[in-house]
Every structure is written in C-alpha cells, then in structure tokens.
Amino acid sequence: MVRKKIVFQFVALMVTAVMFSQKFKVVLDPGHGGKDTGTNHNGHVEKDIVLSTAKKIGQILDNDPDIEVVYTRKTDVFIELRDRAIIANKEKADLYVSIHCNGVDNPAAYGTETFVMGHSRSAMNLQVVKQENSVIYKEANYKQKYKGFDPAKPEFSIGMSIQQETNIEYSAILASKISKGFKSLSKNDRGIKQVPLWVLDATTMPGVLIELGFVSHKSEGAYLDSDEGQSELARVIAEAIISYKNMMTGKGGSRKATSENKAVANKPDTVPSKEKNEKVAAAEEKRSGKTADENSTVVYKVQISASNRDLATKPANFKGLKNISKEKNGKLVKYFYGETNSFAEAESLLEKAQAKGYKSAYIVAIKNNEIIPVKQALE
C-alpha cells in the first residue's frame, strides 16, 4: 500500500507539471540520421522517411495552441542516442515520441507496431530491440556512455523504478491511442509491445517508439515513402497525441449529463423522462439535505475503452464488469467502469478493470459534468 501511495503521488506531481507548464511539450524524435541511415530496402531509406513523417506530425500539432513541439533533429544529421534522451529531459517534455521504420529479410512481413519500455517478449521483438539499440555501436566510447548496456543482449534484467513504472502506464495509454489510429487506416497493426529500448529507459517522461511499417515489404515500403502515406500516418499519430494531451490536462471537452452517464449494467438501458429525472434529483437532494451546488463534488470513474460501436452496458459486453456507463461524443462512444467519490476506491476499480484485460484503462475525474485534471481533483 505504501508503494501504491508513492506511485500515485508521483502521478499527481506529473499531472501538476502538465497543468502549470505553459504548454504541453512534445519531443518528436525522427530515428537515425546522417551516417546512420537506418534500415534500407528497395530504395526506401528509413532516416528520410521518418524525418519527413515527424515534420508532418509536428505541423499538425503546431495547430494546437496548447502544444509546443521540439525536434531532436530537423535535418539529415547524426544524433547520438544519448543526446536524444538528453534533449527530451532538458526540455522537461511531457511526452517523447520516437519515429522509426522496420525492415527484415522476410519480404512478406508488414504492418505498424508501437513499443513502450519493458522486458522483451518474443524473438521478433528481440530483432527490433537489437536494430533500434544498435546505433549505440556507431558512437565513440559507447561502453562508457551506456554503462554496460549491450544491444546484442537485450534480454537483460531491468530494475524498474517507481517513476519508470508510472511512465510505462501512461505510455501504454498513448500507445493504445496510436494503435487504434493505425487500425482506423485499415493497416495491419501488429499491436503494442514492451521491449528494453535504451532511449525509452533514459527519458524521464512517458514515451513510445513507433515503427511506421516495413520498408522491406514492396507495397508498404512504397506507401511509407509516399507523401500520401506519410500524411495519413502523421495524422493518426498527431490525433493520438492531442487526445492524450486532452486527457492529461482535462481539456477533452465538456460532458453532457445524459441518462447514459448513469446507466448501470444490470438494469435495462431505458431513458427516463425529464419529469422522472427531476423527481429523482429532488428526492435525492431532500434525503441528503444538500443543495445542488453542494452536490457538485468530484466523481471518479475508470475509462476502459472508446469505440465507434454503441454497446449495451451489460456485463457480457465488458468481460463481466458491472456498473458500466457510457458517453457519446459524435460517433465516438466512451465507456466507463464504476463511479465513486473516493480516489482510493477508484484505484481499486482501476485494478479490477486492468485485471479483466483493460490494460490501457485510466482514472478520470469529473466535476460539474466536466472532466478535470486528476491533480486538481485531489487538491
């Protein structure tokens, strides 16, 4: 329990930094560059593709007045892996996004992937780890700089700090948003994976490493090397970053107080009349002896998913979870688990949701029908 409290104290501090920083700062890191060309197949050069795509992402993010974009490189220059992390840490960024392309000997392999920091899970993941960490060998005195980190042996045991564990949780949220964006393009998204990547370990903020696709695949390589392909990928990545920023800063828009927000899984999804709603509200107010203003307290829920599908809030649709509510925002439907005025209880709800397989679930704070930053709710 003590360790949990420390973790969430760190989360609160991180959200505070987001709230009071002038802008939400995103570091875009186009991989490789200069003498390090990255992977090359069929005339498609990774360092050029990722630089162009990163710039397109930045151009979209620049349209959001709340976001400041920082690049690790904007030209074809070689940047040491260590310096990429230093840039992000020095800028005190809120988010680190590293852009790469994949390339293997198997010409049939294709699809997008999103990586967060963690232990390697498969032989294919090990290949990606070696490829993206291998830039270390191109640097002078790499043994001294990287303190024994051996890219050829990425299966080493990582001693995760509390801060790293918390960053991984938030990185997974962003990764989930990016993965959904890739799927919306009907891409073959290969999913979210945890692997030991030095630059994600060295940066002190949530971050992801994105593999845009395989340049070794004939048609996908051509797509990655095209303006259309880079623009499409840049758009969904930028949208994911903006969505993550809105979630972290509480700027995701106002919430409409509808019957759906109070729907309980084990009850019919009926829409009560306005008169009935007013009577229920009046009875509740009379019983509690509080005015409507006094009832404007913070409510915590666990957002478990968002989808274009409007599902009935019954347990069978949500892996057995009860007390599901939903909120419509255009075509998007957000699904929430539980409702409580206690942050400690919200932590417990989050654990239950994650145990059911909703690994990217997170706590949201709601006051006066609007999502607010968690830190603000805790004050």
Short mmCIF file of C-alpha atoms in Angstrom, two decimals:
data_model
loop_
_atom_site.label_atom_id
_atom_site.label_comp_id
_atom_site.label_asym_id
_atom_site.label_seq_id
_atom_site.Cartn_x
_atom_site.Cartn_y
_atom_site.Cartn_z
CA MET A 1 0.00 0.00 0.00
CA VAL A 2 2.84 2.39 0.78
CA ARG A 3 4.35 1.76 -2.63
CA LYS A 4 0.97 2.41 -4.30
CA LYS A 5 0.65 5.72 -2.49
CA ILE A 6 4.11 6.74 -3.69
CA VAL A 7 3.21 5.81 -7.26
CA PHE A 8 0.05 7.89 -7.25
CA GLN A 9 1.80 10.77 -5.52
CA PHE A 10 4.21 10.76 -8.44
CA VAL A 11 1.28 10.66 -10.87
CA ALA A 12 -0.19 13.68 -9.12
CA LEU A 13 3.10 15.54 -9.39
CA MET A 14 3.39 14.66 -13.06
CA VAL A 15 -0.12 15.94 -13.76
CA THR A 16 0.70 19.11 -11.81
CA ALA A 17 3.67 19.72 -14.08
CA VAL A 18 1.38 19.36 -17.08
CA MET A 19 -1.18 21.76 -15.60
CA PHE A 20 1.22 24.54 -14.79
CA SER A 21 3.63 24.29 -17.71
CA GLN A 22 2.99 26.97 -20.29
CA LYS A 23 2.36 24.40 -22.97
CA PHE A 24 2.17 20.66 -23.29
CA LYS A 25 5.62 19.85 -24.67
CA VAL A 26 6.07 17.00 -27.15
CA VAL A 27 9.51 15.85 -28.30
CA LEU A 28 9.43 14.29 -31.77
CA ASP A 29 12.46 12.12 -32.43
CA PRO A 30 13.00 11.01 -36.05
CA GLY A 31 15.25 7.99 -35.69
CA HIS A 32 18.73 7.63 -37.21
CA GLY A 33 20.13 10.38 -39.49
CA GLY A 34 23.44 11.33 -41.07
CA LYS A 35 25.88 8.41 -41.19
CA ASP A 36 23.23 6.21 -39.58
CA THR A 37 20.74 5.56 -42.40
CA GLY A 38 18.64 3.06 -40.51
CA THR A 39 17.14 0.19 -42.45
CA ASN A 40 17.09 0.39 -46.24
CA HIS A 41 15.22 -1.81 -48.72
CA ASN A 42 14.08 -1.38 -52.30
CA GLY A 43 15.48 2.15 -52.39
CA HIS A 44 13.46 3.25 -49.37
CA VAL A 45 15.67 4.86 -46.71
CA GLU A 46 14.43 4.88 -43.12
CA LYS A 47 16.17 8.07 -41.98
CA ASP A 48 14.49 10.10 -44.74
CA ILE A 49 11.01 8.62 -44.28
CA VAL A 50 10.92 9.15 -40.52
CA LEU A 51 12.22 12.73 -40.75
CA SER A 52 9.56 13.67 -43.28
CA THR A 53 6.80 11.97 -41.25
CA ALA A 54 7.92 13.60 -37.99
CA LYS A 55 7.76 17.03 -39.61
CA LYS A 56 4.23 16.32 -40.82
CA ILE A 57 3.22 15.29 -37.29
CA GLY A 58 4.76 18.49 -35.95
CA GLN A 59 2.89 20.63 -38.47
CA ILE A 60 -0.42 19.20 -37.26
CA LEU A 61 0.49 19.60 -33.59
CA ASP A 62 1.51 23.21 -34.23
CA ASN A 63 -2.15 23.98 -34.93
CA ASP A 64 -2.97 23.22 -31.28
CA PRO A 65 -2.17 26.36 -29.23
CA ASP A 66 -1.63 24.23 -26.12
CA ILE A 67 1.20 22.18 -27.65
CA GLU A 68 4.86 23.01 -28.12
CA VAL A 69 6.84 20.75 -30.45
CA VAL A 70 10.55 20.07 -30.04
CA TYR A 71 12.54 18.02 -32.57
CA THR A 72 15.67 16.04 -31.81
CA ARG A 73 16.63 16.68 -35.42
CA LYS A 74 15.07 18.60 -38.31
CA THR A 75 17.78 17.85 -40.87
CA ASP A 76 19.82 14.85 -42.01
CA VAL A 77 22.29 14.81 -39.13
CA PHE A 78 23.54 12.08 -36.83
CA ILE A 79 22.30 12.46 -33.25
CA GLU A 80 23.67 10.11 -30.63
CA LEU A 81 21.08 8.05 -28.79
CA ARG A 82 22.24 9.53 -25.51
CA ASP A 83 21.73 13.07 -26.83
CA ARG A 84 18.17 12.29 -27.91
CA ALA A 85 17.31 11.45 -24.31
CA ILE A 86 19.23 14.50 -23.04
CA ILE A 87 17.23 16.80 -25.34
CA ALA A 88 13.90 15.42 -24.07
CA ASN A 89 14.95 15.55 -20.42
CA LYS A 90 16.46 19.04 -20.70
CA GLU A 91 13.26 20.32 -22.29
CA LYS A 92 11.28 18.75 -19.42
CA ALA A 93 8.95 17.35 -22.05
CA ASP A 94 5.57 15.87 -21.25
CA LEU A 95 5.85 13.28 -23.99
CA TYR A 96 8.57 11.62 -26.07
CA VAL A 97 7.71 10.08 -29.45
CA SER A 98 10.40 8.28 -31.46
CA ILE A 99 9.61 7.54 -35.13
CA HIS A 100 11.14 4.59 -36.99
CA CYS A 101 10.59 2.14 -39.85
CA ASN A 102 11.03 -1.60 -39.75
CA GLY A 103 12.97 -3.76 -42.16
CA VAL A 104 13.67 -7.50 -42.18
CA ASP A 105 14.90 -10.17 -44.57
CA ASN A 106 11.39 -11.62 -44.87
CA PRO A 107 9.70 -9.58 -47.64
CA ALA A 108 6.25 -10.74 -46.51
CA ALA A 109 6.41 -9.02 -43.11
CA TYR A 110 4.40 -5.80 -42.93
CA GLY A 111 2.40 -3.64 -40.53
CA THR A 112 2.70 -0.97 -37.85
CA GLU A 113 3.94 -1.51 -34.29
CA THR A 114 4.11 0.63 -31.17
CA PHE A 115 6.64 -0.05 -28.42
CA VAL A 116 6.82 1.00 -24.78
CA MET A 117 9.60 0.34 -22.30
CA GLY A 118 9.69 -3.12 -20.73
CA HIS A 119 11.09 -6.62 -20.99
CA SER A 120 11.33 -8.29 -24.40
CA ARG A 121 8.63 -10.85 -25.10
CA SER A 122 9.47 -12.67 -28.32
CA ALA A 123 12.17 -13.43 -30.87
CA MET A 124 10.65 -10.90 -33.28
CA ASN A 125 10.71 -8.25 -30.57
CA LEU A 126 14.36 -9.04 -29.89
CA GLN A 127 15.15 -8.29 -33.53
CA VAL A 128 13.53 -4.86 -33.24
CA VAL A 129 15.35 -4.22 -29.97
CA LYS A 130 18.73 -5.04 -31.47
CA GLN A 131 18.03 -2.95 -34.55
CA GLU A 132 16.92 0.17 -32.70
CA ASN A 133 19.55 -0.09 -29.98
CA SER A 134 22.39 -0.89 -32.40
CA VAL A 135 23.01 2.79 -33.15
CA ILE A 136 24.95 2.74 -29.90
CA TYR A 137 27.77 0.90 -31.67
CA LYS A 138 28.19 3.85 -34.06
CA GLU A 139 29.14 6.14 -31.20
CA ALA A 140 32.59 6.71 -29.77
CA ASN A 141 33.21 5.35 -26.27
CA TYR A 142 29.78 3.69 -26.23
CA LYS A 143 30.82 1.27 -23.47
CA GLN A 144 31.46 4.15 -21.10
CA LYS A 145 28.42 6.17 -22.21
CA TYR A 146 25.90 3.38 -21.87
CA LYS A 147 27.18 1.76 -18.70
CA GLY A 148 27.24 -1.85 -19.83
CA PHE A 149 24.05 -1.76 -21.86
CA ASP A 150 24.69 -4.34 -24.58
CA PRO A 151 22.39 -4.06 -27.63
CA ALA A 152 23.34 -7.61 -28.57
CA LYS A 153 21.89 -8.87 -25.27
CA PRO A 154 18.60 -7.04 -24.83
CA GLU A 155 17.18 -9.75 -22.61
CA PHE A 156 18.98 -8.22 -19.64
CA SER A 157 17.02 -7.74 -16.42
CA ILE A 158 15.72 -4.23 -15.90
CA GLY A 159 15.28 -2.87 -12.39
CA MET A 160 12.23 -0.66 -12.88
CA SER A 161 11.94 2.39 -10.66
CA ILE A 162 8.56 3.65 -9.49
CA GLN A 163 8.84 6.55 -11.90
CA GLN A 164 9.57 4.21 -14.81
CA GLU A 165 6.61 2.00 -13.93
CA THR A 166 4.31 5.01 -13.85
CA ASN A 167 5.70 6.27 -17.15
CA ILE A 168 5.05 2.87 -18.69
CA GLU A 169 1.40 3.01 -17.63
CA TYR A 170 0.94 6.39 -19.30
CA SER A 171 3.00 5.33 -22.31
CA ALA A 172 0.62 2.41 -22.76
CA ILE A 173 -2.33 4.81 -22.86
CA LEU A 174 -0.72 6.79 -25.69
CA ALA A 175 0.32 3.57 -27.45
CA SER A 176 -3.27 2.36 -27.33
CA LYS A 177 -4.49 5.55 -28.96
CA ILE A 178 -1.85 5.30 -31.68
CA SER A 179 -2.65 1.64 -32.32
CA LYS A 180 -6.34 2.45 -32.72
CA GLY A 181 -5.43 5.18 -35.17
CA PHE A 182 -3.43 2.75 -37.29
CA LYS A 183 -6.35 0.33 -37.29
CA SER A 184 -8.65 3.13 -38.49
CA LEU A 185 -6.46 3.30 -41.61
CA SER A 186 -7.12 -0.42 -42.13
CA LYS A 187 -3.42 -1.01 -41.55
CA ASN A 188 -2.11 -4.37 -40.40
CA ASP A 189 -1.39 -3.17 -36.87
CA ARG A 190 0.86 -5.66 -35.10
CA GLY A 191 -0.03 -4.28 -31.70
CA ILE A 192 1.64 -2.76 -28.65
CA LYS A 193 4.77 -4.41 -27.26
CA GLN A 194 7.06 -3.93 -24.29
CA VAL A 195 10.78 -4.15 -25.03
CA PRO A 196 14.03 -2.87 -23.46
CA LEU A 197 14.91 0.18 -25.58
CA TRP A 198 17.65 2.39 -24.16
CA VAL A 199 16.18 5.71 -25.22
CA LEU A 200 12.79 4.95 -23.63
CA ASP A 201 14.57 3.92 -20.45
CA ALA A 202 16.71 7.07 -20.38
CA THR A 203 13.91 9.59 -20.94
CA THR A 204 12.14 10.74 -17.80
CA MET A 205 8.66 11.14 -19.26
CA PRO A 206 6.11 8.82 -20.89
CA GLY A 207 7.17 7.83 -24.38
CA VAL A 208 6.72 5.43 -27.25
CA LEU A 209 8.74 4.20 -30.19
CA ILE A 210 6.67 3.79 -33.34
CA GLU A 211 7.51 1.51 -36.26
CA LEU A 212 5.56 3.01 -39.16
CA GLY A 213 5.81 -0.17 -41.21
CA PHE A 214 8.25 -2.36 -43.14
CA VAL A 215 10.31 -0.75 -45.90
CA SER A 216 11.29 -4.32 -46.79
CA HIS A 217 7.71 -5.02 -47.90
CA LYS A 218 7.28 -3.95 -51.52
CA SER A 219 3.91 -2.17 -51.36
CA GLU A 220 4.24 -0.95 -47.77
CA GLY A 221 7.70 0.43 -48.46
CA ALA A 222 6.31 2.43 -51.37
CA TYR A 223 3.47 3.66 -49.14
CA LEU A 224 5.90 4.77 -46.43
CA ASP A 225 7.99 6.61 -49.00
CA SER A 226 4.98 8.49 -50.41
CA ASP A 227 3.56 11.85 -49.36
CA GLU A 228 0.11 10.28 -49.04
CA GLY A 229 1.30 7.50 -46.77
CA GLN A 230 3.35 9.78 -44.54
CA SER A 231 0.47 12.27 -44.28
CA GLU A 232 -2.01 9.56 -43.24
CA LEU A 233 0.30 8.11 -40.63
CA ALA A 234 1.21 11.57 -39.34
CA ARG A 235 -2.45 12.47 -38.96
CA VAL A 236 -3.39 9.48 -36.78
CA ILE A 237 -0.25 9.84 -34.64
CA ALA A 238 -0.90 13.55 -34.13
CA GLU A 239 -4.55 12.89 -33.27
CA ALA A 240 -3.46 10.31 -30.69
CA ILE A 241 -1.02 12.78 -29.12
CA ILE A 242 -3.69 15.50 -28.97
CA SER A 243 -6.17 13.06 -27.43
CA TYR A 244 -3.58 12.06 -24.82
CA LYS A 245 -2.82 15.72 -24.10
CA ASN A 246 -6.52 16.48 -23.64
CA MET A 247 -6.87 13.57 -21.24
CA MET A 248 -3.88 14.63 -19.17
CA THR A 249 -4.81 18.30 -18.99
CA GLY A 250 -8.56 17.86 -18.61
CA LYS A 251 -9.20 19.66 -21.91
CA GLY A 252 -11.14 16.87 -23.51
CA GLY A 253 -14.31 18.90 -23.77
CA SER A 254 -17.43 19.14 -21.66
CA ARG A 255 -19.52 16.13 -20.79
CA LYS A 256 -23.25 16.05 -21.42
CA ALA A 257 -25.29 14.84 -18.48
CA THR A 258 -27.38 12.13 -20.12
CA SER A 259 -29.04 9.01 -18.82
CA GLU A 260 -26.20 7.06 -20.43
CA ASN A 261 -23.72 8.52 -17.96
CA LYS A 262 -25.64 6.85 -15.14
CA ALA A 263 -26.53 3.60 -16.91
CA VAL A 264 -25.97 0.53 -14.72
CA ALA A 265 -25.03 -2.73 -16.36
CA ASN A 266 -27.57 -4.91 -14.60
CA LYS A 267 -30.51 -2.59 -15.37
CA PRO A 268 -32.35 -2.04 -18.67
CA ASP A 269 -30.90 0.72 -20.86
CA THR A 270 -34.06 2.79 -20.72
CA VAL A 271 -34.17 6.57 -20.97
CA PRO A 272 -36.11 8.09 -18.04
CA SER A 273 -38.39 11.03 -18.69
CA LYS A 274 -37.34 14.56 -17.78
CA GLU A 275 -40.08 14.66 -15.13
CA LYS A 276 -38.85 11.42 -13.59
CA ASN A 277 -35.25 12.68 -13.57
CA GLU A 278 -36.33 15.86 -11.79
CA LYS A 279 -38.28 13.89 -9.18
CA VAL A 280 -35.35 11.55 -8.53
CA ALA A 281 -32.98 14.51 -8.20
CA ALA A 282 -35.34 16.31 -5.82
CA ALA A 283 -35.78 13.21 -3.68
CA GLU A 284 -32.02 12.70 -3.50
CA GLU A 285 -31.46 16.33 -2.54
CA LYS A 286 -34.16 16.18 0.13
CA ARG A 287 -32.73 12.96 1.60
CA SER A 288 -29.18 14.31 1.70
CA GLY A 289 -30.15 17.75 2.94
CA LYS A 290 -27.76 19.30 0.42
CA THR A 291 -28.30 21.83 -2.33
CA ALA A 292 -27.39 21.15 -5.96
CA ASP A 293 -24.25 23.26 -5.58
CA GLU A 294 -23.16 21.27 -2.56
CA ASN A 295 -23.60 18.08 -4.56
CA SER A 296 -21.11 19.33 -7.18
CA THR A 297 -18.40 17.09 -5.81
CA VAL A 298 -15.73 15.25 -7.74
CA VAL A 299 -16.66 11.86 -9.14
CA TYR A 300 -14.06 9.35 -10.26
CA LYS A 301 -14.63 6.79 -12.98
CA VAL A 302 -12.37 4.41 -14.86
CA GLN A 303 -12.41 4.86 -18.62
CA ILE A 304 -11.95 1.38 -20.06
CA SER A 305 -12.41 2.00 -23.77
CA ALA A 306 -13.65 4.22 -26.58
CA SER A 307 -15.23 2.92 -29.74
CA ASN A 308 -17.43 3.75 -32.70
CA ARG A 309 -19.69 0.90 -31.59
CA ASP A 310 -22.58 1.77 -29.28
CA LEU A 311 -22.86 -1.25 -27.00
CA ALA A 312 -25.46 -2.04 -24.37
CA THR A 313 -23.93 -1.61 -20.92
CA LYS A 314 -24.40 -5.20 -19.84
CA PRO A 315 -21.63 -7.28 -18.24
CA ALA A 316 -21.47 -9.68 -21.18
CA ASN A 317 -20.18 -6.84 -23.39
CA PHE A 318 -17.48 -5.80 -20.89
CA LYS A 319 -15.80 -9.00 -19.75
CA GLY A 320 -18.20 -9.39 -16.84
CA LEU A 321 -17.74 -5.89 -15.39
CA LYS A 322 -20.87 -4.35 -13.91
CA ASN A 323 -21.79 -0.71 -13.34
CA ILE A 324 -20.75 0.39 -16.83
CA SER A 325 -21.73 3.84 -18.09
CA LYS A 326 -21.18 5.41 -21.47
CA GLU A 327 -20.96 8.82 -23.06
CA LYS A 328 -21.42 9.75 -26.71
CA ASN A 329 -19.21 12.34 -28.38
CA GLY A 330 -20.19 12.46 -32.02
CA LYS A 331 -19.67 8.96 -33.39
CA LEU A 332 -17.28 8.05 -30.58
CA VAL A 333 -18.65 6.28 -27.51
CA LYS A 334 -16.60 6.28 -24.31
CA TYR A 335 -17.18 3.52 -21.77
CA PHE A 336 -16.59 3.93 -18.03
CA TYR A 337 -16.47 1.44 -15.20
CA GLY A 338 -17.73 2.32 -11.72
CA GLU A 339 -18.35 5.64 -10.03
CA THR A 340 -17.03 6.85 -6.69
CA ASN A 341 -16.15 9.98 -4.74
CA SER A 342 -13.06 8.26 -3.33
CA PHE A 343 -9.78 8.23 -5.25
CA ALA A 344 -8.67 5.18 -3.23
CA GLU A 345 -11.76 3.32 -4.39
CA ALA A 346 -11.09 4.49 -7.95
CA GLU A 347 -7.63 2.90 -7.67
CA SER A 348 -9.29 -0.35 -6.70
CA LEU A 349 -11.70 -0.09 -9.64
CA LEU A 350 -8.77 0.54 -11.97
CA GLU A 351 -7.03 -2.61 -10.73
CA LYS A 352 -10.18 -4.65 -11.33
CA ALA A 353 -10.57 -3.27 -14.85
CA GLN A 354 -6.93 -3.99 -15.70
CA ALA A 355 -7.25 -7.50 -14.25
CA LYS A 356 -10.11 -8.07 -16.70
CA GLY A 357 -7.81 -7.19 -19.59
CA TYR A 358 -8.38 -3.44 -19.94
CA LYS A 359 -4.67 -2.70 -19.64
CA SER A 360 -4.97 0.84 -21.00
CA ALA A 361 -7.76 1.85 -18.61
CA TYR A 362 -7.23 5.00 -16.57
CA ILE A 363 -8.94 7.11 -13.91
CA VAL A 364 -10.86 10.23 -14.89
CA ALA A 365 -12.07 12.93 -12.53
CA ILE A 366 -15.42 14.62 -13.22
CA LYS A 367 -16.86 17.75 -11.64
CA ASN A 368 -19.93 19.67 -12.79
CA ASN A 369 -20.18 17.24 -15.73
CA GLU A 370 -16.71 18.15 -16.99
CA ILE A 371 -13.50 16.12 -16.94
CA ILE A 372 -10.85 17.89 -14.89
CA PRO A 373 -7.15 17.05 -14.24
CA VAL A 374 -6.75 14.39 -11.57
CA LYS A 375 -4.37 16.61 -9.59
CA GLN A 376 -6.97 19.37 -9.46
CA ALA A 377 -9.49 16.88 -8.13
CA LEU A 378 -7.10 15.73 -5.42
CA GLU A 379 -6.41 19.25 -4.12
#
